[in-house]
Tab-separated table of C-alpha atoms in Angstrom:
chain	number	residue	atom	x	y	z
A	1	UNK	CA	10.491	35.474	-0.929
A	2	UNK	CA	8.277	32.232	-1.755
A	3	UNK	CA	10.903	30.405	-2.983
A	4	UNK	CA	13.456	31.251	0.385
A	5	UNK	CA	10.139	30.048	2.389
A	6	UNK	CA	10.015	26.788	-0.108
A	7	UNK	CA	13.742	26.100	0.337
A	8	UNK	CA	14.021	26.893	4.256
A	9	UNK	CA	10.465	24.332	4.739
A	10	UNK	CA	12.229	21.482	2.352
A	11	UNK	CA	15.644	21.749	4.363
A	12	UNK	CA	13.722	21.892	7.430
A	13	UNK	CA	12.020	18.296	6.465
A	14	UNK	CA	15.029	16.436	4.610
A	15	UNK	CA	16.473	17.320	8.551
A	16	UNK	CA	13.462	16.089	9.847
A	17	UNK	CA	13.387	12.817	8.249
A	18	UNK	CA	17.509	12.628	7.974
A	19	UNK	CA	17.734	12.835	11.784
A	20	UNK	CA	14.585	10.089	12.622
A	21	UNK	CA	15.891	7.518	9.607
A	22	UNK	CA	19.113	8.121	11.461
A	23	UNK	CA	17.831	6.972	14.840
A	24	UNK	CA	15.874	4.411	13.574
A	25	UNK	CA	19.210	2.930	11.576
A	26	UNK	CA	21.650	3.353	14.859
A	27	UNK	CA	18.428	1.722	16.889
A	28	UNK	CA	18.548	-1.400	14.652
A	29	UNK	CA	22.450	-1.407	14.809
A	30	UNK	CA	23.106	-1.587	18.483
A	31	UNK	CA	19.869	-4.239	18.744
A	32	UNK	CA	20.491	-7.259	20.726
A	33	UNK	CA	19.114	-9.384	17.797
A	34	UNK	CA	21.642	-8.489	15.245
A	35	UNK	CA	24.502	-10.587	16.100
A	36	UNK	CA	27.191	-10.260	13.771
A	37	UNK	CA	29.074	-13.128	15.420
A	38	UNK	CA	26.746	-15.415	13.779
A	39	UNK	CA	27.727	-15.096	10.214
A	40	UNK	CA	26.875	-18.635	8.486
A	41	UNK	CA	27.645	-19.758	4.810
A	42	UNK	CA	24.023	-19.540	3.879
A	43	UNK	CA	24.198	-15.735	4.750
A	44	UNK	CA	27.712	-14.960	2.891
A	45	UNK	CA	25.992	-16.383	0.260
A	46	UNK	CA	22.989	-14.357	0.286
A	47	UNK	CA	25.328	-11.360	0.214
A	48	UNK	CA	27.513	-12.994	-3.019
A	49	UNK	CA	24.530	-13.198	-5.002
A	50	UNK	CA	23.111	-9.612	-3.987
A	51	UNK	CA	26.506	-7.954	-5.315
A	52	UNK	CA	26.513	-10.452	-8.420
A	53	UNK	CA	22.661	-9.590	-9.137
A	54	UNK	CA	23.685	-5.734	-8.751
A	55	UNK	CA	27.009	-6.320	-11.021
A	56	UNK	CA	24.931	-7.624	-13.616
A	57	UNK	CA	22.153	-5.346	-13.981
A	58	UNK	CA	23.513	-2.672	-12.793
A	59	UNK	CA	26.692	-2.114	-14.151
A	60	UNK	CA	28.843	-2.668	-17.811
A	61	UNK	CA	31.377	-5.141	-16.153
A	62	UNK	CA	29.411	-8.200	-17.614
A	63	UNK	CA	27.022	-7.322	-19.741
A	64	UNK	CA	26.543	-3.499	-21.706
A	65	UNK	CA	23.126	-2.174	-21.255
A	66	UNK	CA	20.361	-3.066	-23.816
A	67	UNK	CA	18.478	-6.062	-24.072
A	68	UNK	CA	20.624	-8.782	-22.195
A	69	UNK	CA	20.727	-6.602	-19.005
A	70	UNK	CA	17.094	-6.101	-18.793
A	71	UNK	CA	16.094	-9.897	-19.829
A	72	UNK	CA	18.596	-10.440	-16.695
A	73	UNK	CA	17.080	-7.914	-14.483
A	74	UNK	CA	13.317	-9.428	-15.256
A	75	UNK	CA	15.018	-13.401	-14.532
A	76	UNK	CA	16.237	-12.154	-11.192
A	77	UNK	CA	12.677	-10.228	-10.439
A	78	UNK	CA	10.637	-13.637	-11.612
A	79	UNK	CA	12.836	-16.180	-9.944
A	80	UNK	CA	12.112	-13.965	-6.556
A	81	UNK	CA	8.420	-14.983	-7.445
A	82	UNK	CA	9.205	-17.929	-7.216
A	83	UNK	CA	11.041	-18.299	-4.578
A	84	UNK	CA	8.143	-16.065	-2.407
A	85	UNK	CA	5.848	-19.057	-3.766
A	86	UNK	CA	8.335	-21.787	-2.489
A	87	UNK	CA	8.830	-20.049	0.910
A	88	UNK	CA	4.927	-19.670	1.023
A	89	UNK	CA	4.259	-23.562	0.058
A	90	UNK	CA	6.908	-24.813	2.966
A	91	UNK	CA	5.917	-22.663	5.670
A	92	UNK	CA	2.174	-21.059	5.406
A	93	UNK	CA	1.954	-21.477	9.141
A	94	UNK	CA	-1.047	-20.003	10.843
A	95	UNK	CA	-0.570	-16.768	12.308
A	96	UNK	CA	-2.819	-15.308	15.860
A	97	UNK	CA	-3.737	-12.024	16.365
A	98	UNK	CA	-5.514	-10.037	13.845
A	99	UNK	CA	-4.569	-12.054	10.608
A	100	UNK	CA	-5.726	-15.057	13.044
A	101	UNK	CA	-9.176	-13.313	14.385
A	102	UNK	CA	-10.066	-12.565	10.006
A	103	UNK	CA	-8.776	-16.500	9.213
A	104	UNK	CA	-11.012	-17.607	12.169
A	105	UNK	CA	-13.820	-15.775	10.959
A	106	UNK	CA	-14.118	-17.302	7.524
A	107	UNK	CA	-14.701	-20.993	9.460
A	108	UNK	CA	-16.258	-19.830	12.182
A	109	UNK	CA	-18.510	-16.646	11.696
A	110	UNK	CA	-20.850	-17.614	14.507
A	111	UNK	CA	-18.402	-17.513	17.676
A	112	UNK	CA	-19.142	-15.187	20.283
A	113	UNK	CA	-15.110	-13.954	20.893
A	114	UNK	CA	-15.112	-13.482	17.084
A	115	UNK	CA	-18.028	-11.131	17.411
A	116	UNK	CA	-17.351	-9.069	20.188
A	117	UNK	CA	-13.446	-8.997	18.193
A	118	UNK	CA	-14.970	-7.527	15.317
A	119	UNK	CA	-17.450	-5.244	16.894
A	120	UNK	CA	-14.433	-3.455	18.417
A	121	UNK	CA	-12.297	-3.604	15.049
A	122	UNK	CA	-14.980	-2.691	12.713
A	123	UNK	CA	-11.686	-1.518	10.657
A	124	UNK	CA	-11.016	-5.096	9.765
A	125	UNK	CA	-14.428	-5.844	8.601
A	126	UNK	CA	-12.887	-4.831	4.443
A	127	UNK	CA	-10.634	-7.210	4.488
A	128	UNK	CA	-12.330	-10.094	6.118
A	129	UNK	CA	-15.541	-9.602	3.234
A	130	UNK	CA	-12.603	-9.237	1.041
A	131	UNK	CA	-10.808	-12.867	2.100
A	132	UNK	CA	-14.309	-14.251	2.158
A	133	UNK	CA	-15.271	-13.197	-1.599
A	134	UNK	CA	-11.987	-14.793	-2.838
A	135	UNK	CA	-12.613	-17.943	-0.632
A	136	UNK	CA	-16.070	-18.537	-2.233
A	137	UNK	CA	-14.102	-17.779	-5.420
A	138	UNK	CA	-11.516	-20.294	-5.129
A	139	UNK	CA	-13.124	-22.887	-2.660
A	140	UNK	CA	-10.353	-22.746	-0.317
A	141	UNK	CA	-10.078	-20.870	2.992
A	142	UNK	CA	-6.360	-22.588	3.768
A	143	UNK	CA	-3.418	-20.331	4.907
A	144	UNK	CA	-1.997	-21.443	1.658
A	145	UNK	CA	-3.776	-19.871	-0.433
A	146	UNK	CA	-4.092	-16.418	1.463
A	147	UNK	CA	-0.306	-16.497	1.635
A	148	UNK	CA	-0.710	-16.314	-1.962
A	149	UNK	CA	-2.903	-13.285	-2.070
A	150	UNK	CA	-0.448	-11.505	-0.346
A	151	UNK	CA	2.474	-12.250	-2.140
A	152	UNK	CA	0.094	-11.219	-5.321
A	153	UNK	CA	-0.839	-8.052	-3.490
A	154	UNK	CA	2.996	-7.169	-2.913
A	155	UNK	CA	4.532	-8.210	-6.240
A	156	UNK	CA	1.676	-6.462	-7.931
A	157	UNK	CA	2.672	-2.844	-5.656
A	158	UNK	CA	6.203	-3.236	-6.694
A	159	UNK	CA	5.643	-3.311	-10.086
A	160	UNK	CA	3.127	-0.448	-10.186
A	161	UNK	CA	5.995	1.209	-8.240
A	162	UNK	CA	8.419	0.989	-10.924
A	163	UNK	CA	5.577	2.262	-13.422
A	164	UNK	CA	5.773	5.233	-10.906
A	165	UNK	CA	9.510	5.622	-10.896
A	166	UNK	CA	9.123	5.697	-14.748
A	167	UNK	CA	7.243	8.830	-14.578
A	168	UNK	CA	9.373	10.498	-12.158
A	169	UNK	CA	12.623	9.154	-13.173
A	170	UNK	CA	12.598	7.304	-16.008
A	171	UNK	CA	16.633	6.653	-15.636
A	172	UNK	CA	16.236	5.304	-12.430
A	173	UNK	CA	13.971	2.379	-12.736
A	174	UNK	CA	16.216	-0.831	-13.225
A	175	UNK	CA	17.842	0.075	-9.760
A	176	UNK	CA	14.470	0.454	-8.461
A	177	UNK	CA	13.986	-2.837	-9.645
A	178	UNK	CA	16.887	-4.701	-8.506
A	179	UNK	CA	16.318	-2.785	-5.448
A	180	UNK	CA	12.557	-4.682	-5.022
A	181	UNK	CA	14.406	-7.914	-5.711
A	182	UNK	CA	16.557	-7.560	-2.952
A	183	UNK	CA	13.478	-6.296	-0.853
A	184	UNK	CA	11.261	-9.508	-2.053
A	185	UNK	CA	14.145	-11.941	-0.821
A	186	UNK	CA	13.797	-10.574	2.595
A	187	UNK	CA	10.382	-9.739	2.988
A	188	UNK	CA	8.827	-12.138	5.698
A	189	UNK	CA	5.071	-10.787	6.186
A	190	UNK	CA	4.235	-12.131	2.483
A	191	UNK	CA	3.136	-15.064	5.312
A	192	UNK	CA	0.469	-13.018	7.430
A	193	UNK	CA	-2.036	-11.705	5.214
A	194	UNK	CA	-3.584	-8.673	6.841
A	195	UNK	CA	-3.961	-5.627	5.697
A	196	UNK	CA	-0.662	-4.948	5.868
A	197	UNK	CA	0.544	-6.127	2.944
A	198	UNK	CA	-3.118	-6.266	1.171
A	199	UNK	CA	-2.868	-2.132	1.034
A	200	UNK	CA	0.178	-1.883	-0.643
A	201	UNK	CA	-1.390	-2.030	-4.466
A	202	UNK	CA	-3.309	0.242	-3.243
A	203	UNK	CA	-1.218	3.100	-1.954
A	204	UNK	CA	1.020	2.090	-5.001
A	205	UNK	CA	-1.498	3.169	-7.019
A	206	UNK	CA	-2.221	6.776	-4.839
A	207	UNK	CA	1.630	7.469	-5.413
A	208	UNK	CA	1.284	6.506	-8.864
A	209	UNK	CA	-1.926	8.971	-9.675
A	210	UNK	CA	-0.029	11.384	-7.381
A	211	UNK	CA	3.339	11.336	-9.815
A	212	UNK	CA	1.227	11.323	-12.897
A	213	UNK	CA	-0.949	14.196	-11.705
A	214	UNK	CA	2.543	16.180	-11.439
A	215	UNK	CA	3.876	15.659	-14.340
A	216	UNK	CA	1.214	16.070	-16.729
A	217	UNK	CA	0.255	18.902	-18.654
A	218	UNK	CA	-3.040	18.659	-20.209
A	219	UNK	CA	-6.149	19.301	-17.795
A	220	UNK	CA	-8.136	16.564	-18.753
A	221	UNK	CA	-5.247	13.832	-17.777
A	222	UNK	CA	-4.766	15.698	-14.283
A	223	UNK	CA	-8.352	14.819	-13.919
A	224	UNK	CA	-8.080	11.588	-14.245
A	225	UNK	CA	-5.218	10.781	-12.223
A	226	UNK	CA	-7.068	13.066	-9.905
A	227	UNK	CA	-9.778	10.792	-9.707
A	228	UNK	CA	-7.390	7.935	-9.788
A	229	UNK	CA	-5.850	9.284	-6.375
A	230	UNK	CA	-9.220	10.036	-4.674
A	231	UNK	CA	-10.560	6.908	-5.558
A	232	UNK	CA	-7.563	4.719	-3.904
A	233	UNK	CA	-7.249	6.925	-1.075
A	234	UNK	CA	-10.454	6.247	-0.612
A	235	UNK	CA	-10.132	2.401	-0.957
A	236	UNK	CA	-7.286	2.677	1.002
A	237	UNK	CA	-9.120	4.096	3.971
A	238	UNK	CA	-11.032	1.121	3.745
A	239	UNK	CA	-8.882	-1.409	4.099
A	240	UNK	CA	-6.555	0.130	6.409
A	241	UNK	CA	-7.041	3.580	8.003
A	242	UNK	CA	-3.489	4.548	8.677
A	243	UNK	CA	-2.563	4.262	4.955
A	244	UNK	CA	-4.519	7.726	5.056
A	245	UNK	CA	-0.724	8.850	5.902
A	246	UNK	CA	0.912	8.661	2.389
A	247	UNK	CA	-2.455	10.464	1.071
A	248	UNK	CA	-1.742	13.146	3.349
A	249	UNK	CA	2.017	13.694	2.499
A	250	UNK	CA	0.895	13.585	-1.320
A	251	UNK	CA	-1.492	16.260	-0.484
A	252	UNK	CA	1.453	18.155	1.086
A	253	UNK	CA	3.344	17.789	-2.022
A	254	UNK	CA	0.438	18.382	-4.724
A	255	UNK	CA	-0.413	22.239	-2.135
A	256	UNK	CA	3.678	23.346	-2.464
A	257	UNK	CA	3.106	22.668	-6.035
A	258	UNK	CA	0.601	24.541	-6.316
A	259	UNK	CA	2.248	27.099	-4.350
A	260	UNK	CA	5.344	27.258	-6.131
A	261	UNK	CA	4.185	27.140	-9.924
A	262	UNK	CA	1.375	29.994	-8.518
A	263	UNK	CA	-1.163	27.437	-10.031
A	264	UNK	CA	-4.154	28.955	-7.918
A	265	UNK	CA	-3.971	31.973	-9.834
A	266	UNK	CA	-5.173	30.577	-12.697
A	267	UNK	CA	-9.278	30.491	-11.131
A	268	UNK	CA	-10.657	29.012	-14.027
A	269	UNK	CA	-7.964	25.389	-14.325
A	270	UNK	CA	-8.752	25.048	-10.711
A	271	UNK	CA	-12.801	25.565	-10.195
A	272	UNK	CA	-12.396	22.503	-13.228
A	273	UNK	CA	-10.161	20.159	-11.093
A	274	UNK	CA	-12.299	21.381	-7.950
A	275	UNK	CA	-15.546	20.295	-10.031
A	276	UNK	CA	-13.807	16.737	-10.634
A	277	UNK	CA	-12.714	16.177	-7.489
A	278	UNK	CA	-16.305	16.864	-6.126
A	279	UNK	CA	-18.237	14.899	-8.885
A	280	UNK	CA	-16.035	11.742	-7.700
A	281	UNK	CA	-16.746	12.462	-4.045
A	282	UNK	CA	-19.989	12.584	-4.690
A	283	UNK	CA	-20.951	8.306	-5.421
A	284	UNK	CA	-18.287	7.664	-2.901
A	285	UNK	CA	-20.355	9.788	-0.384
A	286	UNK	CA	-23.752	8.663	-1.201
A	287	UNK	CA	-22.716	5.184	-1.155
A	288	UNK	CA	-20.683	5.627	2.607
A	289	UNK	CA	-24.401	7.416	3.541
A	290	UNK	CA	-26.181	4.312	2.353
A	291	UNK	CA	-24.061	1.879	4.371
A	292	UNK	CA	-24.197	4.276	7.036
A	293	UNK	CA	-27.773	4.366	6.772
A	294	UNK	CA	-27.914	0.793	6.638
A	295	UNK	CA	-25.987	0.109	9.830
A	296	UNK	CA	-27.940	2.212	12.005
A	297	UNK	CA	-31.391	0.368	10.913
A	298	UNK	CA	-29.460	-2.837	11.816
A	299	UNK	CA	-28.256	-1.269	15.266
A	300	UNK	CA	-32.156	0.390	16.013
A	301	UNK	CA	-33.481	-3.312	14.877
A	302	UNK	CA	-31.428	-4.671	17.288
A	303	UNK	CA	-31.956	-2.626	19.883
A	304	UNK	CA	-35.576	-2.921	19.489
A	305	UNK	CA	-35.450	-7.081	19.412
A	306	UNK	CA	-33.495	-6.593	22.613
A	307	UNK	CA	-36.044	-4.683	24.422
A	308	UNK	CA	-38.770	-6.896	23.630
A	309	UNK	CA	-37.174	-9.624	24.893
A	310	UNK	CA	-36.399	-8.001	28.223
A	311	UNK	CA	-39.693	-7.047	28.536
A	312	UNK	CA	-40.690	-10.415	27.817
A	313	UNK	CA	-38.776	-11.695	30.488
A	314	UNK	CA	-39.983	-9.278	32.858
């Protein structure tokens, strides 16, 4: 009976998600700004060297798996570096908005639209003490340079995503990778760094903990990558609160787990993992009640200076 309720609930979601990818493929199709009239030589040659990249890694017409292939598949990953870099170096323009409000910020910390900006987005207040860190770092606050922290932050979540595909499927990483190569050619926010992209090692690294936490055996590595997933959930949070989504679906998946291998029978295994969980909730919490703690005396310091000085003027 558990399992029928487990099969009908997955066929119920690969619907689910079958029927919105679906929309959200025929949406892009019939979009006024694909125009497939306006095929130019640059983009048939994009598509040549896409099916010659997948040819060669991919397949025994050229070269027989081993060594060659994957020396090949690593060239292709690498020269899309490279070319990220190149793109980066010719462009870097300087983007408005949000990315613009945390750029501004780093020159101009003082201005009185910046503040009232960042008192209503107090979300992007991570990321703009993390851009300011690596500018004192580096000496250099230009759009450059935090183009190249995103590409960085990108490469280094697809590569962490092939360590994850090794643990799930360890057959099906070199498409995964060839697959990111593709992706990395195409990818055009590498130029606004935001959160965005500055996330993705991090919810890299949930799915990873998530994957190792499932298929491990021994108790004392399910802690770990338990703690591993709290503790970039957590971070994730942080830097971007909607990346709290793929920490939510990994919860799904660790509870029908759970369900299905009739893991919570076994009181003693989970009271241990329970206990780990808490003891790494625990810092995280005291130190969110210290900042907490610390933001309110700010506010009630403020408050108070303001009073005085209306009662001065009065």
């Amino acid at each position: 009976m558990r399992q029928k309720i487990l099969t009908g609930v997955d066929r119920s979601v690969l619907v689910l998600f079958s029927l919105l990818f679906g929309i959200t493929v025929i949406s892009a199709g019939v979009s006024v700004n694909l125009k497939l009239t306006d095929v130019t030589l640059w983009s048939v040659g994009v598509l040549l060297i896409g099916g010659g990249s997948y040819v060669l890694t991919q397949t025994n017409l050229w070269l027989s798996p081993g060594t060659r292939q994957l020396v090949v598949s690593w060239s292709l990953f690498i020269a899309a570096i490279v070319g990220q870099v190149v793109v980066a170096y010719q462009f870097h323009p300087a983007i408005g908005f949000d990315a613009g409000a945390v750029h501004d910020a780093l020159r101009h910390a003082d201005d009185v639209n910046l503040i009232g900006y960042f008192s209503q987005n107090i979300n992007n207040l991570p990321i703009l003490m993390l851009f300011d860190a690596l500018a004192g770092l580096f000496h250099t606050k230009s759009w450059f340079f935090f183009d190249l922290v995103s590409i960085v932050c990108v490469d280094l979540a697809l590569l962490i995503n092939v360590g994850t595909m090794t643990l799930v499927h360890r057959d099906n990483w070199r498409r995964l990778l060839w697959l990111e190569t593709v992706f990395m050619t195409v990818f055009p926010w590498i130029l606004v760094p935001y959160t965005d992209t500055v996330v993705m090692p991090v919810v890299a690294l949930l799915l990873l903990a998530a994957a190792g936490l499932l298929n491990s055996r021994h108790w004392p590595l399910r802690a770990i990558w338990a703690l591993t997933m709290v503790l970039a959930s957590v971070l994730a949070y942080f830097i971007k609160p909607s990346a709290m989504i793929p920490a939510i679906a990994v919860g799904l998946v660790i509870i029908r787990r759970i369900v299905q291998t009739q893991l919570w029978r076994d009181w003693r295994k989970w009271a241990k993992g329970y206990c780990w969980q808490l003891s790494a909730l625990q810092p995280l919490w005291e130190l969110y009640s210290g900042a907490n703690t610390k933001l309110i005396s700010k506010q009630s310091f403020g408050l108070i200076k303001a009073w005085q000085f209306h009662q001065s003027i009065l």
